[in-house]
PDB file of C-alpha atoms and ligand atoms in Angstrom:
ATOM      1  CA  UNK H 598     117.272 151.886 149.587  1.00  0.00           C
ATOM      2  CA  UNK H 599     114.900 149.311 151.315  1.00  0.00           C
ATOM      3  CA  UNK H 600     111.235 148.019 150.500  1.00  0.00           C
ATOM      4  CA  UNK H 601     108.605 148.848 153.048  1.00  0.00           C
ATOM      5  CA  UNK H 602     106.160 145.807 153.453  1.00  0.00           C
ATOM      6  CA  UNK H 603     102.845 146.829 155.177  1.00  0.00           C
ATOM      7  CA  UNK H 604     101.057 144.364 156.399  1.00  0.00           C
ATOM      8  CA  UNK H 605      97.672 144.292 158.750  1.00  0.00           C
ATOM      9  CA  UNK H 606      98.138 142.655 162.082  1.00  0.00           C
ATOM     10  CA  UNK H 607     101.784 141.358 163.530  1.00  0.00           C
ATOM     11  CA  UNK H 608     100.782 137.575 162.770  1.00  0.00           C
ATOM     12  CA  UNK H 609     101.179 138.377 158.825  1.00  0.00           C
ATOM     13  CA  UNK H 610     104.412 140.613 159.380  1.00  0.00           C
ATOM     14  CA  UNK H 611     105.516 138.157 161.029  1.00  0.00           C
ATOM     15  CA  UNK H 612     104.784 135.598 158.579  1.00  0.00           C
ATOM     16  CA  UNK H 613     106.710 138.085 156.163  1.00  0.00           C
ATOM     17  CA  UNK H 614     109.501 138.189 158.090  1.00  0.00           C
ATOM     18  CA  UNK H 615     109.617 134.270 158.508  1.00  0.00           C
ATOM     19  CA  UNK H 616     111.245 134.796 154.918  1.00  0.00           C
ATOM     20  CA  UNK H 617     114.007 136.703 155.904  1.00  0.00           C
ATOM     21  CA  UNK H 618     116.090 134.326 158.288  1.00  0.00           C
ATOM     22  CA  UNK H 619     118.406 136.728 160.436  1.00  0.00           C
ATOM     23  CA  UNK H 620     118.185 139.219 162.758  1.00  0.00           C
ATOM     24  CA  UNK H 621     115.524 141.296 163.165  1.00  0.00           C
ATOM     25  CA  UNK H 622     115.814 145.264 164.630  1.00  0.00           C
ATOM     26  CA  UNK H 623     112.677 146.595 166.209  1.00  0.00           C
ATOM     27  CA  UNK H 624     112.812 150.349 165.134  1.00  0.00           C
ATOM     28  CA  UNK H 625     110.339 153.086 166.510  1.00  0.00           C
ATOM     29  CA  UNK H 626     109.653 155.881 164.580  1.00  0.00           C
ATOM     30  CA  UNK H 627     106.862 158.782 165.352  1.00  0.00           C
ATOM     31  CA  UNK H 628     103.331 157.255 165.157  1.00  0.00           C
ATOM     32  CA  UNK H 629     104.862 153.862 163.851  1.00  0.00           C
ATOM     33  CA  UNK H 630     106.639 150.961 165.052  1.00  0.00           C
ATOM     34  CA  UNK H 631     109.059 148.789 162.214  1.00  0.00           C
ATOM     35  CA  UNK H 632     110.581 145.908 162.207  1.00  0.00           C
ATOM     36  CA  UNK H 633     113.978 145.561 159.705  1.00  0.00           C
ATOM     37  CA  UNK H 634     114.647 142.312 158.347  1.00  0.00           C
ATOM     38  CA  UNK H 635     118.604 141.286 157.712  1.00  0.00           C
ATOM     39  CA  UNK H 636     117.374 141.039 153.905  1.00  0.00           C
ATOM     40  CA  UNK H 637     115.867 144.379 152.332  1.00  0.00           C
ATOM     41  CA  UNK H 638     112.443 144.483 153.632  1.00  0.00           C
ATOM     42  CA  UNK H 639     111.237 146.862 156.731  1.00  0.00           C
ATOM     43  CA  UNK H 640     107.531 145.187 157.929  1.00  0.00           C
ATOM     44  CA  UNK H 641     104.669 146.965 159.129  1.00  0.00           C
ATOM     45  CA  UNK H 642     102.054 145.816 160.924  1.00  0.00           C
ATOM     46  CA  UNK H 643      99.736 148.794 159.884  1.00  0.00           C
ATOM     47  CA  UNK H 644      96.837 148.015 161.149  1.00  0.00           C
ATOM     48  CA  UNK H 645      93.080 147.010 159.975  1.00  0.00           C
ATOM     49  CA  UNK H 646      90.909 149.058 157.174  1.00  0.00           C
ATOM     50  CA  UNK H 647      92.500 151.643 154.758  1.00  0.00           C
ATOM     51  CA  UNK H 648      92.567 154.685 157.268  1.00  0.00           C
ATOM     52  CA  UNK H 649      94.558 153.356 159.885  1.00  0.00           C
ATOM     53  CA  UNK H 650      96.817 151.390 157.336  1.00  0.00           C
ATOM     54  CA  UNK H 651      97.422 154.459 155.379  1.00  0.00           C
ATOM     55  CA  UNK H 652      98.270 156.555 158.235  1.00  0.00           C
ATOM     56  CA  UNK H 653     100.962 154.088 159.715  1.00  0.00           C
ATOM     57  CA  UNK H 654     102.477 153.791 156.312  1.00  0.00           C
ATOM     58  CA  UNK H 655     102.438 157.818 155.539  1.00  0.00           C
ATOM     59  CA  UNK H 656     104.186 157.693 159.474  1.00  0.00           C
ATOM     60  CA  UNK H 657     107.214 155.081 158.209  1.00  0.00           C
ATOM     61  CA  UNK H 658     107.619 156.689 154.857  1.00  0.00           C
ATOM     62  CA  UNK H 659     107.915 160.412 156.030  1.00  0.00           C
ATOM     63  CA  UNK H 660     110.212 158.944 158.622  1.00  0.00           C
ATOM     64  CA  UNK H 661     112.846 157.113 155.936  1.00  0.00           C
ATOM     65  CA  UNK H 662     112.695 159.961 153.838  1.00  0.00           C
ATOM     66  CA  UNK H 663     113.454 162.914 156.367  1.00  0.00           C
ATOM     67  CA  UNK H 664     116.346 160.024 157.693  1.00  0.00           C
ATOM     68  CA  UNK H 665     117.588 160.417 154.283  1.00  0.00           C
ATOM     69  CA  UNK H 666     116.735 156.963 153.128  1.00  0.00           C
ATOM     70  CA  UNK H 667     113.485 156.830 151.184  1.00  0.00           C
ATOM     71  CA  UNK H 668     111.788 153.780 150.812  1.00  0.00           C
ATOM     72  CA  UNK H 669     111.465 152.664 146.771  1.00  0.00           C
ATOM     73  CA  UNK H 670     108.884 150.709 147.141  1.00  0.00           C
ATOM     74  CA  UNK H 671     105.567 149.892 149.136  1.00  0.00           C
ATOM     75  CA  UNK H 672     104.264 146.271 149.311  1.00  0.00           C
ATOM     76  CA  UNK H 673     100.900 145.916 150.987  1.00  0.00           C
ATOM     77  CA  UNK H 674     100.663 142.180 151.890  1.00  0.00           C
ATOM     78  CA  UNK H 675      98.493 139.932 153.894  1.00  0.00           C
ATOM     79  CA  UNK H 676      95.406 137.551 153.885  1.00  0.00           C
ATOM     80  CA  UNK H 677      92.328 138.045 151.724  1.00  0.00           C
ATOM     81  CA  UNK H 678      89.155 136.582 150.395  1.00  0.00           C
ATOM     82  CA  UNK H 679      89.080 135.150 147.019  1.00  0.00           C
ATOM     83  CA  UNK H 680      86.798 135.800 144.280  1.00  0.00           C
ATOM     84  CA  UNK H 681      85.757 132.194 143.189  1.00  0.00           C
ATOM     85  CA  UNK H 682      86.300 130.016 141.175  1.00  0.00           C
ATOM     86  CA  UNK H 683      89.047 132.203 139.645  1.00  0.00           C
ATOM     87  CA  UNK H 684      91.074 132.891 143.317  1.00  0.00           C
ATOM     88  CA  UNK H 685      90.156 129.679 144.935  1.00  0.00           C
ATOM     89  CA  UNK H 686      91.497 129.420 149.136  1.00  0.00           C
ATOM     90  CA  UNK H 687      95.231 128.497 149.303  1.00  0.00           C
ATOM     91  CA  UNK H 688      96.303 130.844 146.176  1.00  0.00           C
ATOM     92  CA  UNK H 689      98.325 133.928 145.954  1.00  0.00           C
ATOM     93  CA  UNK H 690      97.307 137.056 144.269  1.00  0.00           C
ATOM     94  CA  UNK H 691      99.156 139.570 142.845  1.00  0.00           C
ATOM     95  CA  UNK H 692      97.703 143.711 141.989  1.00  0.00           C
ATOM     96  CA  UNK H 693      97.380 144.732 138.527  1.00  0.00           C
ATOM     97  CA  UNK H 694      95.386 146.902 139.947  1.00  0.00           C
ATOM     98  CA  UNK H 695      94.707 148.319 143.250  1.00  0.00           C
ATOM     99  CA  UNK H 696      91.027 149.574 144.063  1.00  0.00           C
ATOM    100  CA  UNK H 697      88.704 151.296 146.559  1.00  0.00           C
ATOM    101  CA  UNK H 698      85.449 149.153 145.935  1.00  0.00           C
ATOM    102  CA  UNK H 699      83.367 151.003 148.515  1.00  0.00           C
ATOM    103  CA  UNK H 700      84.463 154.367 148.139  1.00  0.00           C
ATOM    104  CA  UNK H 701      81.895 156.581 146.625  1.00  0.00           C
ATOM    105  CA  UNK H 702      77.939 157.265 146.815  1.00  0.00           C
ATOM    106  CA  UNK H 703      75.036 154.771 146.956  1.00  0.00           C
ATOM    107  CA  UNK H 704      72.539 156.452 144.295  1.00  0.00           C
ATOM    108  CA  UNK H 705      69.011 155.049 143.452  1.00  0.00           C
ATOM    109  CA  UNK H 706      71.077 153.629 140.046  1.00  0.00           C
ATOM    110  CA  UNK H 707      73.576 151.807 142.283  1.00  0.00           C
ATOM    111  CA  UNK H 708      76.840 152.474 143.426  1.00  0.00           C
ATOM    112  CA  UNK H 709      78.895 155.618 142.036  1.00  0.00           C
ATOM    113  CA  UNK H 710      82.562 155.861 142.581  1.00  0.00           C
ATOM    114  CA  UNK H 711      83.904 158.853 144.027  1.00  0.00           C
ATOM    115  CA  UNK H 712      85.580 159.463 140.705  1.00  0.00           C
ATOM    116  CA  UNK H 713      82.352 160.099 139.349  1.00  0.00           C
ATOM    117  CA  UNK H 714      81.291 162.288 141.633  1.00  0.00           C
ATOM    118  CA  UNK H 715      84.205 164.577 140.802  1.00  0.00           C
ATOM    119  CA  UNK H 716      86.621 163.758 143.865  1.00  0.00           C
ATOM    120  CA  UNK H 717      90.522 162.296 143.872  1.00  0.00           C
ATOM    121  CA  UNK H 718      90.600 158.243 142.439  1.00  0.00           C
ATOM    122  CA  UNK H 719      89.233 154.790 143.202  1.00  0.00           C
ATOM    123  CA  UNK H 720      92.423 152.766 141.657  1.00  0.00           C
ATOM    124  CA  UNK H 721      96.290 152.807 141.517  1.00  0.00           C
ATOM    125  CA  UNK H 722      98.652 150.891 139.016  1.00  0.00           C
ATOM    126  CA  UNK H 723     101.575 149.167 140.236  1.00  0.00           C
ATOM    127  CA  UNK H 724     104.475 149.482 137.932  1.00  0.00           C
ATOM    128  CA  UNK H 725     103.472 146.687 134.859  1.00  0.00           C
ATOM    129  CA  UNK H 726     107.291 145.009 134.889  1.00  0.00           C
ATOM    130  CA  UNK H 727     107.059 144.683 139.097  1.00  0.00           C
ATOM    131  CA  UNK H 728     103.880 142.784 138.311  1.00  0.00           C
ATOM    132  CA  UNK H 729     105.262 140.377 135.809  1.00  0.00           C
ATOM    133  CA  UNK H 730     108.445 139.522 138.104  1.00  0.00           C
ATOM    134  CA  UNK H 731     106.173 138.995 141.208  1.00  0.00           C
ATOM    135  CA  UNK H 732     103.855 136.560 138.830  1.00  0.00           C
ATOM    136  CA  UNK H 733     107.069 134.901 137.764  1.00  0.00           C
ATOM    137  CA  UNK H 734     109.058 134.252 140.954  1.00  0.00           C
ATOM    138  CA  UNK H 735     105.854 133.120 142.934  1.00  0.00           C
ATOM    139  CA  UNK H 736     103.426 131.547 140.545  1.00  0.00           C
ATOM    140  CA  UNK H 737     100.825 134.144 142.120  1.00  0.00           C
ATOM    141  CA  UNK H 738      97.682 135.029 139.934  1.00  0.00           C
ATOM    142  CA  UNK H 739      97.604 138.955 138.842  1.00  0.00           C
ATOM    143  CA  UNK H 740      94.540 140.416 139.031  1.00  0.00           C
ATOM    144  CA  UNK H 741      92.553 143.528 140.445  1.00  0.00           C
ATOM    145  CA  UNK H 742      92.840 143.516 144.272  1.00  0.00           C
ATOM    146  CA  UNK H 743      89.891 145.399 145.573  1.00  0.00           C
ATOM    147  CA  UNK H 744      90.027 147.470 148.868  1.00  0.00           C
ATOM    148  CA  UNK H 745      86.650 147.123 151.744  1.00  0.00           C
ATOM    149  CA  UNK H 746      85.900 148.914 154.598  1.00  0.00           C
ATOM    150  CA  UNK H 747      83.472 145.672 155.255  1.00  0.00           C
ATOM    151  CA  UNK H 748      84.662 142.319 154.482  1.00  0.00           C
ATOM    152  CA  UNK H 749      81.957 140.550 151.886  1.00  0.00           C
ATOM    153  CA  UNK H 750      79.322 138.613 153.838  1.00  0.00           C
ATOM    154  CA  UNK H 751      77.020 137.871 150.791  1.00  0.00           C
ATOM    155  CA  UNK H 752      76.642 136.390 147.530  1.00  0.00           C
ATOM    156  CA  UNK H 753      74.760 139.512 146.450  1.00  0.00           C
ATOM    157  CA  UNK H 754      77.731 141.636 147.132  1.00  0.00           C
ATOM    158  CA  UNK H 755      80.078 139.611 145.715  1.00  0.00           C
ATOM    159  CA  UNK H 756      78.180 139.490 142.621  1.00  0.00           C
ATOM    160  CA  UNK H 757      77.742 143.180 142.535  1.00  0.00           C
ATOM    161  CA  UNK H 758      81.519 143.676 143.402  1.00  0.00           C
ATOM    162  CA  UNK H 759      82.192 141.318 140.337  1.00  0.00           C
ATOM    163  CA  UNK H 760      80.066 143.037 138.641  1.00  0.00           C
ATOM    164  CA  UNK H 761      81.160 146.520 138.674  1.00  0.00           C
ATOM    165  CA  UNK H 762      85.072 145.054 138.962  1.00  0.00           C
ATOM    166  CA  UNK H 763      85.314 141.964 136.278  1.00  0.00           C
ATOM    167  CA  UNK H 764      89.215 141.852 136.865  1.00  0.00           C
ATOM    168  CA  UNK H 765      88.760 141.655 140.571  1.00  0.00           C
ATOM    169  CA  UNK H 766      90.136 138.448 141.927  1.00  0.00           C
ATOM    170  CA  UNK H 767      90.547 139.267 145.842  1.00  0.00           C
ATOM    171  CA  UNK H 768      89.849 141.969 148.598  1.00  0.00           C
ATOM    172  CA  UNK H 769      90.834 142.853 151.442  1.00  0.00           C
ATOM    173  CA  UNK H 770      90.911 145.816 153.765  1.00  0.00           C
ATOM    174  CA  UNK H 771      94.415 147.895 153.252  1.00  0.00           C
ATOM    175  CA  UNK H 772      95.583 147.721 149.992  1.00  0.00           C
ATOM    176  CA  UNK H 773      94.281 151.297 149.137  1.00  0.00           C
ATOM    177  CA  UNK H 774      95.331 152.847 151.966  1.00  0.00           C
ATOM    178  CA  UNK H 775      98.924 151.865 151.533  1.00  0.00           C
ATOM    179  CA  UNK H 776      98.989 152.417 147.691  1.00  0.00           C
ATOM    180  CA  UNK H 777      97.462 156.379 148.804  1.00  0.00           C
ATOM    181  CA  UNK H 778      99.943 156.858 151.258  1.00  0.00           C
ATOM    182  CA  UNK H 779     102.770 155.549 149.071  1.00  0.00           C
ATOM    183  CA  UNK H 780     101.822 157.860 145.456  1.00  0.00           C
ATOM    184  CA  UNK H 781     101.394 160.730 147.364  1.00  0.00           C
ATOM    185  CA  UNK H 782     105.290 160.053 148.228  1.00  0.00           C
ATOM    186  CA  UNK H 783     105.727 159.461 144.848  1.00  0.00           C
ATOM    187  CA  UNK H 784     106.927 155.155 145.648  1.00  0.00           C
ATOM    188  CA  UNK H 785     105.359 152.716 143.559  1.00  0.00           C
ATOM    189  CA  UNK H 786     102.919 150.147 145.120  1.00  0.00           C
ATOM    190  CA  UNK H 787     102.140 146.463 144.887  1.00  0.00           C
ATOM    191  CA  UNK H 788      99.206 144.946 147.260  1.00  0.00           C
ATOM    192  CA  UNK H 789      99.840 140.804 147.143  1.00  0.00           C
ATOM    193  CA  UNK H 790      97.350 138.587 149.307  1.00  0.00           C
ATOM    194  CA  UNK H 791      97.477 134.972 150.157  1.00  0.00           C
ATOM    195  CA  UNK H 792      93.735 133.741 149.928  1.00  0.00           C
ATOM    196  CA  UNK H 793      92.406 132.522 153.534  1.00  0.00           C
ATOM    197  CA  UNK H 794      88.726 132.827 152.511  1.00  0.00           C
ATOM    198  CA  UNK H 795      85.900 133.193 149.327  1.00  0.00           C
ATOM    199  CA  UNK H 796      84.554 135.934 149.402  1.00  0.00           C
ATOM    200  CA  UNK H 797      81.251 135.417 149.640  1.00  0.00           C
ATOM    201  CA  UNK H 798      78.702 134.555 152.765  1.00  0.00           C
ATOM    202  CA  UNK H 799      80.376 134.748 155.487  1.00  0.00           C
ATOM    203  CA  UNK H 800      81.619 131.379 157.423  1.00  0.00           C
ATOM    204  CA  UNK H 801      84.656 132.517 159.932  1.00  0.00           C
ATOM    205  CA  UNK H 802      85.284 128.758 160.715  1.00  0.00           C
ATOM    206  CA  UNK H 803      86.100 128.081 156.982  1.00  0.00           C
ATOM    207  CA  UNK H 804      88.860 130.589 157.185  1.00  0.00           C
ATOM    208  CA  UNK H 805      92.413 128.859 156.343  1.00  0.00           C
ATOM    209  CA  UNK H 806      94.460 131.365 157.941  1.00  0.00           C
ATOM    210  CA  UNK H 807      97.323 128.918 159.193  1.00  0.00           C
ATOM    211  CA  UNK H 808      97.808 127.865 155.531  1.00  0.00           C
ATOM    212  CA  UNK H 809      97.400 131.364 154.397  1.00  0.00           C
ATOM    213  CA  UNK H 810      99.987 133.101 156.330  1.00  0.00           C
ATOM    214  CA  UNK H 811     102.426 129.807 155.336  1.00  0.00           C
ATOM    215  CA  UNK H 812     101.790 130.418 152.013  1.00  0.00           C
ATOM    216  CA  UNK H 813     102.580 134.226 152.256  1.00  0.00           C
ATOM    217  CA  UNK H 814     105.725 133.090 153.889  1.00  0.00           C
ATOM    218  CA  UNK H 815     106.531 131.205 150.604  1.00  0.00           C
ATOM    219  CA  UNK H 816     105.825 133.689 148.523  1.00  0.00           C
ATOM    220  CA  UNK H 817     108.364 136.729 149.985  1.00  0.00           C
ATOM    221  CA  UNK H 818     110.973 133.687 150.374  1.00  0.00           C
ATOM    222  CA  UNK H 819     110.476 133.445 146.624  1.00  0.00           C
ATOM    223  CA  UNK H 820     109.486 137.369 145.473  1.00  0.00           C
ATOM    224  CA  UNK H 821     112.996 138.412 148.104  1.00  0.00           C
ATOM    225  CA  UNK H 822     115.621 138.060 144.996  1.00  0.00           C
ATOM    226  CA  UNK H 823     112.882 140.937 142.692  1.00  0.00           C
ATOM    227  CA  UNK H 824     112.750 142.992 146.173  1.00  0.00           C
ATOM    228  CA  UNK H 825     116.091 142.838 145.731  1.00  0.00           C
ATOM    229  CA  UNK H 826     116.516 143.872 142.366  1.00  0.00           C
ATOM    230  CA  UNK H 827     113.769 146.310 141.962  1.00  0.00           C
TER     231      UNK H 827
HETATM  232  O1  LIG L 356      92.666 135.029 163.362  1.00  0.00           O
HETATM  233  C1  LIG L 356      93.878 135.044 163.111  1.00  0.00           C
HETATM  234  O2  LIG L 356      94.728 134.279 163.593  1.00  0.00           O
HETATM  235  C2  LIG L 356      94.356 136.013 162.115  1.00  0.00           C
HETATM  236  C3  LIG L 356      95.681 135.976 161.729  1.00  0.00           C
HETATM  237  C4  LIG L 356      96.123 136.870 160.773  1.00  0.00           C
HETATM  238  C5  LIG L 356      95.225 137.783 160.229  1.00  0.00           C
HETATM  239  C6  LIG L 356      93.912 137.798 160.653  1.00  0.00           C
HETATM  240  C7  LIG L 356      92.954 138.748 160.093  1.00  0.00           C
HETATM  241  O3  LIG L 356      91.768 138.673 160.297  1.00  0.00           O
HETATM  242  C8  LIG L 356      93.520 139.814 159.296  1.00  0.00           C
HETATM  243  C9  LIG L 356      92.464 140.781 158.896  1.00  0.00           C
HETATM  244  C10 LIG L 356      92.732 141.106 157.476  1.00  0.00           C
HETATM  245  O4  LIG L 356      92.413 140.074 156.630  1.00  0.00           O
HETATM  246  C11 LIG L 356      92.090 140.581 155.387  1.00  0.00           C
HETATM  247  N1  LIG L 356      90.994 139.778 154.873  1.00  0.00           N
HETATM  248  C12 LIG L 356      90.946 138.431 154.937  1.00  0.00           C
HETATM  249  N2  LIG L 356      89.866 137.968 154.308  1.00  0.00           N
HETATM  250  C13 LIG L 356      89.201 139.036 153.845  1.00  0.00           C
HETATM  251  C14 LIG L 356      88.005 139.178 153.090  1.00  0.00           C
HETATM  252  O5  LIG L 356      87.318 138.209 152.712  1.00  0.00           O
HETATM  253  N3  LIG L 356      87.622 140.430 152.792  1.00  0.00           N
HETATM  254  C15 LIG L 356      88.345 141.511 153.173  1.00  0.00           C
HETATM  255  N4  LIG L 356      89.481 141.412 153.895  1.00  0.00           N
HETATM  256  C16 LIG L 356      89.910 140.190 154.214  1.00  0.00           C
HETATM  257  C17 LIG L 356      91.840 142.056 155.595  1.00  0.00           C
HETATM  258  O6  LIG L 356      92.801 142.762 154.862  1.00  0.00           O
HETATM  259  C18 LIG L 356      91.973 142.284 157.087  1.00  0.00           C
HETATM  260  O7  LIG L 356      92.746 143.344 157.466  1.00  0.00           O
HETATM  261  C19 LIG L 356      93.445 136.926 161.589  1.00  0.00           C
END
C-alpha cells in the first residue's frame, strides 16, 4: 500500500519527488492527475486553499481504493509561513495538530469556531508515533499547523491567530482540506511545511521559496525510510 503526498502547486510536488530518484509514471485518474514515484509515494499537486485541495485528494483516494489499493496514509506537504520567533524562515514543521483557523463565525466577542456553533470540527490528530518518527528522521519542529483561506498579512492577525492557537507554529492553505478528505476515508494524516515566509505583514519579496522547496526536498529524502515503514 502506497502514501499519497498532496501537495499545492506542481513546483512543491515536484520538489517532493526530487527525493525519490527514479522513474516517475504520470497516472490520470477521474478529477485528478498523480504522479508515482519509484519509492512509495504517489504526489499530488492538489491545488490552492482547502476546497480545491480536499476535493483532488477525496478524487485520488476514492480512485486507489475502488482500484483495490487504498492509500494508508495522507501527507499534506508544501511551503508555509512561520509563526516567529518559534518557526523562523528556512525550518521544517511537522502537525501535531492540524487546524481550520478561519473556519467559523465572527461574533461581536471575536472569532467562534464552527465547533462552537454546533457544526462538524476545526482540528485533526495525526497518529502521535508518525509524529515522533517524522521529528526524528528530519529534525523538523512539531507543532500545530493551522489551515487559511487568506494568507496572514498583519501583525494583528498573527497575534490573534497566536492567540486563540498557542501551539500554532505555521499555516498554510491545505492542510485541512487534505486531513478532511483523508478521515472521512478513514487514512491517517500528517500536514509538514517547509517555512518560506513569517507570518506576519505581508512582504512577497522576502519570500525564500527556492530554499524552501530545497529544504522540503531534504526532508522526504530523509522522512522516505518512516514512509516506508509506516
Ligand atoms: O512563486 C513560486 O515560485 C512558488 C513556488 C511554490 C509555491 C508557491 C506558492 O505560493 C504556494 C502557495 C502555497 O503556499 C503556502 N503558503 C506559503 N506561505 C504561506 C503563508 O504565510 N500563509 C499561508 N499559506 C502559505 C500555502 O499553502 C499556499 O497554497 C509559489
Amino acid at each position: 500500500m502506497r502514501v499519497l503526498v498532496a501537495t499545492a502547486v506542481p513546483a512543491e510536488r515536484d520538489a517532493v519527488a526530487r527525493a525519490f530518484p527514479g522513474p516517475v509514471e504520470r497516472l490520470d485518474r477521474p478529477g485528478v492527475g498523480l504522479v508515482r514515484t519509484d519509492g512509495v509515494c504517489d504526489l499530488v499537486a492538489a491545488g490552492v486553499g482547502p476546497a480545491r485541495a480536499a476535493a483532488s485528494t477525496a478524487a485520488a483516494l476514492t480512485a486507489a481504493a475502488l482500484d483495490g489499493s487504498p492509500y494508508r496514509l495522507v501527507v499534506c506537504a508544501g511551503i508555509g509561513g512561520g509563526f516567529q520567533p518559534e518557526a523562523p524562515v528556512g525550518s521544517l514543521v511537522v502537525s501535531r495538530a492540524i487546524t481550520a483557523a478561519d473556519l467559523g463565525a465572527e461574533t461581536g466577542d471575536g472569532f467562534v469556531p464552527v465547533t462552537e456553533l454546533g457544526f462538524g470540527r476545526v482540528t485533526h490528530l495525526p497518529p502521535r508515533s508518525l509524529v515522533r518518527e517524522a521529528v526524528r528522521a528530519t529534525g523538523a519542529r512539531p507543532g500545530t499547523v493551522l489551515t487559511v483561506s487568506t494568507v496572514t498579512g498583519t501583525a494583528a492577525r498573527a497575534a490573534g491567530l497566536r492567540d486563540r492557537h498557542p501551539d500554532a507554529l505555521a499555516e498554510g492553505m491545505e492542510g485541512f482540506g487534505v486531513a478532511e478528505a483523508a478521515v472521512a476515508q478513514h487514512v491517517p494524516v500528517l500536514e509538514i511545511r517547509s517555512v518560506s515566509n513569517a507570518v506576519g505583514p505581508r512582504d512577497r519579496a522576502a519570500w525564500r521559496v527556492g530554499e524552501a522547496l530545497a529544504t522540503l526536498t531534504e526532508a522526504f529524502e530523509k522522512l522516505a525510510p518512516v514512509l516506508r515503514a509506516w
